[in-house]
Tab-separated table of C-alpha atoms in Angstrom:
chain	number	residue	atom	x	y	z
A	958	MET	CA	86.359	109.708	104.627
A	959	ALA	CA	87.447	112.341	106.852
A	960	PRO	CA	90.972	113.431	106.515
A	961	GLU	CA	90.908	113.448	110.567
A	962	ILE	CA	89.846	109.532	110.450
A	963	TRP	CA	91.838	108.685	107.013
A	964	THR	CA	95.195	110.234	108.387
A	965	PRO	CA	95.682	108.792	111.647
A	966	LEU	CA	94.139	105.070	110.018
A	967	ASN	CA	97.037	105.080	107.209
A	968	ALA	CA	99.386	105.969	109.692
A	969	ALA	CA	98.722	103.162	111.880
A	970	TYR	CA	98.555	100.857	108.568
A	971	ASP	CA	101.801	101.693	107.579
A	972	GLN	CA	103.690	101.013	110.976
A	973	LEU	CA	101.823	97.582	111.299
A	974	TYR	CA	102.710	96.488	107.543
A	975	PRO	CA	105.235	98.744	106.390
A	976	SER	CA	106.297	96.374	103.316
A	977	SER	CA	102.333	96.463	102.215
A	978	LYS	CA	101.031	99.138	99.923
A	979	ARG	CA	97.676	100.852	100.420
A	980	TYR	CA	94.897	100.176	97.955
A	981	MET	CA	91.299	100.222	97.623
A	982	PRO	CA	90.002	96.597	96.725
A	983	PRO	CA	87.741	96.776	93.832
A	984	MET	CA	83.893	96.032	94.826
A	985	LEU	CA	84.264	92.646	92.601
A	986	LEU	CA	86.790	90.950	90.630
A	987	GLY	CA	85.421	89.280	87.503
A	988	GLY	CA	86.979	88.410	84.245
A	989	VAL	CA	86.445	89.043	80.838
A	990	GLY	CA	87.966	86.605	78.011
A	991	PHE	CA	89.871	87.829	74.609
A	992	ARG	CA	90.571	84.663	72.639
A	993	ASP	CA	91.896	81.585	74.820
A	994	ARG	CA	92.879	83.762	77.795
A	995	MET	CA	90.960	85.654	81.024
A	996	TYR	CA	91.765	88.883	82.191
A	997	ALA	CA	90.928	90.304	85.413
A	998	ALA	CA	87.898	92.957	85.299
A	999	ARG	CA	87.040	94.978	88.273
A	1000	VAL	CA	84.359	97.164	89.574
A	1001	ASN	CA	86.018	100.113	91.713
A	1002	VAL	CA	84.316	101.887	94.469
A	1003	GLY	CA	82.829	105.029	93.505
A	1004	PHE	CA	80.928	107.665	95.106
A	1005	GLY	CA	78.448	110.201	93.740
A	1006	GLN	CA	78.058	110.597	89.692
A	1007	PHE	CA	81.343	109.535	87.824
A	1008	LYS	CA	82.103	108.249	84.255
A	1009	ILE	CA	82.578	104.355	83.520
A	1010	VAL	CA	85.319	103.979	81.233
A	1011	PHE	CA	84.544	100.151	80.619
A	1012	LEU	CA	87.558	99.021	78.904
A	1013	GLU	CA	90.038	100.608	81.600
A	1014	CYS	CA	88.470	98.060	84.216
A	1015	ILE	CA	90.386	95.373	82.170
A	1016	ASP	CA	93.515	94.214	83.567
A	1017	ILE	CA	95.191	94.202	80.069
A	1018	PRO	CA	98.092	96.365	78.265
A	1019	LYS	CA	96.790	98.913	75.767
A	1020	HIS	CA	98.368	97.469	73.024
A	1021	GLU	CA	97.368	94.258	73.260
A	1022	LEU	CA	93.950	95.673	73.381
A	1023	GLU	CA	94.222	97.465	70.269
A	1024	VAL	CA	95.579	94.248	68.449
A	1025	ILE	CA	92.528	92.667	69.204
A	1026	TRP	CA	90.119	95.637	68.309
A	1027	ARG	CA	91.961	95.380	64.840
A	1028	HIS	CA	91.445	91.886	64.438
A	1029	ARG	CA	88.654	91.033	66.500
A	1030	PRO	CA	86.586	93.788	66.942
A	1031	ALA	CA	83.450	91.685	68.306
A	1032	GLU	CA	85.665	90.423	71.591
A	1033	VAL	CA	85.897	94.089	72.085
A	1034	PHE	CA	82.491	94.646	72.441
A	1035	ARG	CA	81.401	91.389	74.165
A	1036	ALA	CA	84.198	92.588	76.681
A	1037	THR	CA	82.069	95.905	77.133
A	1038	TYR	CA	78.716	94.297	77.541
A	1039	ALA	CA	80.593	92.018	80.228
A	1040	VAL	CA	81.998	94.422	82.124
A	1041	ALA	CA	78.570	96.204	82.468
A	1042	ASP	CA	77.474	92.926	83.795
A	1043	LEU	CA	79.869	93.030	86.952
A	1044	TRP	CA	78.756	96.843	87.551
A	1045	ASP	CA	75.130	95.980	87.293
A	1046	PHE	CA	75.773	93.211	89.931
A	1047	ALA	CA	77.872	94.702	92.215
A	1048	TYR	CA	76.070	97.845	92.787
A	1049	GLY	CA	72.657	96.090	92.474
A	1050	THR	CA	73.620	93.823	95.320
A	1051	GLU	CA	75.285	96.880	97.006
A	1052	GLY	CA	71.771	98.983	96.402
A	1053	LEU	CA	69.593	96.439	97.918
A	1054	GLY	CA	71.550	96.013	100.967
A	1055	ARG	CA	73.863	93.201	101.101
A	1056	ASP	CA	73.282	92.679	104.953
A	1057	LEU	CA	74.530	88.892	105.264
A	1058	SER	CA	72.351	88.199	108.533
A	1059	SER	CA	69.601	87.757	105.437
A	1060	PHE	CA	69.350	84.852	103.358
A	1061	HIS	CA	69.486	86.710	100.102
A	1062	GLY	CA	72.496	88.430	101.089
A	1063	GLN	CA	74.037	85.260	102.061
A	1064	LEU	CA	73.438	84.038	98.214
A	1065	TRP	CA	74.616	87.166	96.826
A	1066	ASN	CA	77.624	87.440	98.689
A	1067	ASN	CA	78.583	84.073	97.979
A	1068	ALA	CA	77.340	84.442	94.274
A	1069	ARG	CA	80.364	87.223	94.288
A	1070	SER	CA	82.588	84.807	95.506
A	1071	ALA	CA	82.308	82.387	93.077
A	1072	ILE	CA	82.520	84.987	89.977
A	1073	THR	CA	85.669	86.013	91.068
A	1074	SER	CA	87.256	82.209	91.698
A	1075	ALA	CA	85.985	81.505	88.347
A	1076	ALA	CA	87.658	84.217	86.646
A	1077	GLN	CA	91.371	83.575	89.077
A	1078	ASP	CA	90.931	79.882	87.998
A	1079	LEU	CA	90.765	80.928	84.138
A	1080	SER	CA	93.420	83.370	84.592
A	1081	ARG	CA	95.965	80.304	84.879
A	1082	ASP	CA	97.721	78.630	82.399
A	1083	HIS	CA	96.899	75.388	84.194
A	1084	ALA	CA	94.343	73.866	86.816
A	1085	PHE	CA	91.552	75.825	85.426
A	1086	ASP	CA	88.984	73.045	84.884
A	1087	LEU	CA	87.029	73.492	88.454
A	1088	SER	CA	86.014	77.061	87.115
A	1089	VAL	CA	82.997	75.357	85.578
A	1090	GLN	CA	82.053	74.726	89.324
A	1091	SER	CA	82.220	78.165	90.100
A	1092	SER	CA	80.213	79.633	87.118
A	1093	CYS	CA	77.679	77.594	87.277
A	1094	ILE	CA	77.412	78.372	91.281
A	1095	ALA	CA	77.415	81.483	90.575
A	1096	ALA	CA	74.836	81.976	88.361
A	1097	GLU	CA	72.624	79.497	90.740
A	1098	LEU	CA	73.063	81.487	93.715
A	1099	ALA	CA	72.526	84.940	92.252
A	1100	MET	CA	69.207	83.708	90.889
A	1101	LYS	CA	68.310	82.307	93.999
A	1102	GLY	CA	68.951	85.301	95.951
A	1103	VAL	CA	66.192	87.469	93.858
A	1104	LEU	CA	63.815	84.746	94.632
A	1105	ALA	CA	64.993	85.123	98.384
A	1106	TYR	CA	64.842	89.223	98.394
A	1107	ARG	CA	61.177	88.992	96.713
A	1108	GLY	CA	60.166	87.066	99.748
A	1109	TRP	CA	60.730	83.285	98.969
A	1110	PRO	CA	61.125	81.103	101.465
A	1111	GLU	CA	64.310	78.618	101.875
A	1112	SER	CA	62.502	75.689	102.098
A	1113	GLU	CA	60.777	76.693	98.134
A	1114	ILE	CA	64.184	77.874	97.391
A	1115	ARG	CA	65.847	74.437	97.965
A	1116	LYS	CA	63.539	72.363	95.861
A	1117	LEU	CA	64.369	74.082	92.899
A	1118	ASN	CA	68.160	72.143	93.475
A	1119	HIS	CA	70.559	72.877	90.718
A	1120	ASP	CA	68.173	73.188	87.812
A	1121	LEU	CA	69.201	76.323	86.429
A	1122	PRO	CA	66.399	76.631	83.520
A	1123	LYS	CA	63.768	75.671	86.260
A	1124	ILE	CA	65.382	78.498	88.632
A	1125	ALA	CA	65.147	80.819	85.424
A	1126	GLU	CA	61.822	79.885	84.894
A	1127	ALA	CA	60.895	81.100	88.342
A	1128	ILE	CA	62.711	84.076	87.958
A	1129	ILE	CA	60.621	84.893	85.002
A	1130	LYS	CA	57.026	84.373	86.695
A	1131	GLU	CA	58.301	86.337	89.797
A	1132	ALA	CA	60.157	89.454	87.985
A	1133	PRO	CA	59.442	89.497	84.039
A	1134	SER	CA	61.769	91.409	81.547
A	1135	SER	CA	62.192	92.161	78.191
A	1136	THR	CA	65.565	89.636	78.380
A	1137	ASP	CA	63.678	86.718	79.311
A	1138	VAL	CA	64.470	84.776	76.226
A	1139	ARG	CA	67.833	85.293	76.210
A	1140	LEU	CA	67.992	84.545	79.915
A	1141	MET	CA	66.180	81.308	79.534
A	1142	GLN	CA	68.717	80.495	76.323
A	1143	ALA	CA	71.764	81.176	78.696
A	1144	CYS	CA	70.669	79.455	81.576
A	1145	GLY	CA	69.770	76.129	78.883
A	1146	VAL	CA	73.584	75.428	78.252
A	1147	PHE	CA	75.040	75.522	81.319
A	1148	PRO	CA	76.873	72.374	81.962
A	1149	GLY	CA	74.994	69.689	84.520
A	1150	TYR	CA	76.413	71.165	88.158
A	1151	ALA	CA	76.208	67.769	89.684
A	1152	ASN	CA	77.284	65.769	86.695
A	1153	SER	CA	80.556	67.891	86.426
A	1154	ARG	CA	81.825	67.136	89.917
A	1155	TYR	CA	82.539	63.547	89.163
A	1156	LYS	CA	82.834	63.420	85.424
A	1157	GLN	CA	85.195	65.109	82.397
A	1158	HIS	CA	83.032	68.292	81.365
A	1159	GLY	CA	84.631	68.151	77.867
A	1160	LEU	CA	85.157	71.776	77.531
A	1161	SER	CA	87.706	73.554	76.164
A	1162	LYS	CA	89.500	76.762	77.923
A	1163	ILE	CA	87.797	79.306	75.492
A	1164	GLN	CA	84.645	77.672	76.244
A	1165	LEU	CA	85.201	77.513	79.901
A	1166	ILE	CA	85.843	80.991	79.518
A	1167	GLU	CA	82.759	81.635	77.699
A	1168	LEU	CA	80.764	79.863	80.371
A	1169	ALA	CA	81.965	82.256	83.303
A	1170	MET	CA	80.999	85.266	81.318
A	1171	ARG	CA	77.666	83.659	80.702
A	1172	ALA	CA	77.597	83.342	84.747
A	1173	GLN	CA	78.652	87.349	84.981
A	1174	TYR	CA	75.699	87.744	82.481
A	1175	VAL	CA	72.963	85.876	84.328
A	1176	ALA	CA	73.719	86.960	87.665
A	1177	ALA	CA	73.912	90.691	85.886
A	1178	ASP	CA	70.694	89.896	84.387
A	1179	VAL	CA	68.473	88.900	87.105
A	1180	LEU	CA	69.370	91.776	89.614
A	1181	ARG	CA	68.373	94.264	86.970
A	1182	ARG	CA	64.891	93.011	87.563
A	1183	VAL	CA	64.950	93.954	90.774
A	1184	SER	CA	67.344	96.936	91.269
A	1185	GLN	CA	67.790	100.006	89.981
A	1186	ARG	CA	71.081	99.490	87.916
A	1187	ASN	CA	70.998	98.565	84.127
A	1188	ILE	CA	74.093	99.792	82.691
A	1189	GLY	CA	73.753	96.806	80.562
A	1190	GLY	CA	70.421	97.854	79.093
A	1191	ASP	CA	71.838	101.311	78.738
A	1192	LEU	CA	74.665	100.303	76.552
A	1193	GLU	CA	72.475	98.373	74.170
A	1194	ASN	CA	69.675	101.246	73.892
A	1195	ARG	CA	72.522	103.276	73.215
A	1196	GLY	CA	73.062	102.916	69.221
A	1197	ASP	CA	76.620	103.120	69.023
A	1198	LEU	CA	77.264	99.386	70.030
A	1199	PRO	CA	76.244	96.432	67.948
A	1200	PRO	CA	73.089	94.351	69.469
A	1201	ARG	CA	74.574	92.184	72.265
A	1202	GLY	CA	72.522	89.383	70.734
A	1203	ASP	CA	74.693	86.297	71.177
A	1204	LEU	CA	77.441	88.430	72.583
A	1205	ILE	CA	77.227	86.792	76.297
């Protein structure tokens, strides 16, 4: 932003909110799990060309990350892929135009909120059981947003209800990819959204964290099919990381 705009804007903010710190909020706040803890992962606002240091996007002390790397390296690789998923979803939706006047824009915006809600719920030591709802909603709305973006009428999208495998099948027919099998596998292990509202889901904290990260993967996978963002695919093709496989 030009200094002639930024400088007086900062001065006005300091006068109105003297006790607040100015900062640029992230484009998306998601989460990455290590062991049985969820850590915030941020997608920052960027302009032009810049380098993404994936592990620095995670709010975790460096010494703690080093311990995990020594004893549980697979979790660090999984975290790297998970951060890439968040970047692909955030910049993918932004690049396609997250116009809230459009149906697909509304769906993607609500999916973003659900991703953040699940991550924040799981970062607590208690009252995290409702994260299962947010995770299911995030995956569902991200996929339905892609269908809406590809021209599906709202009435047809609503007929898919909350059936994630059925929605995934529609996505695959509309925008096939080399990750079709992985998408179907991921969507096939979500708990029933409707039933989980009324009955105990029976998932442990670790399983809830894995579910939230799986929802982030589904959201990223379907956006990669219709956008120009594919950091996750680039990571898989680099050759210096283990195959993604079940690291979702």
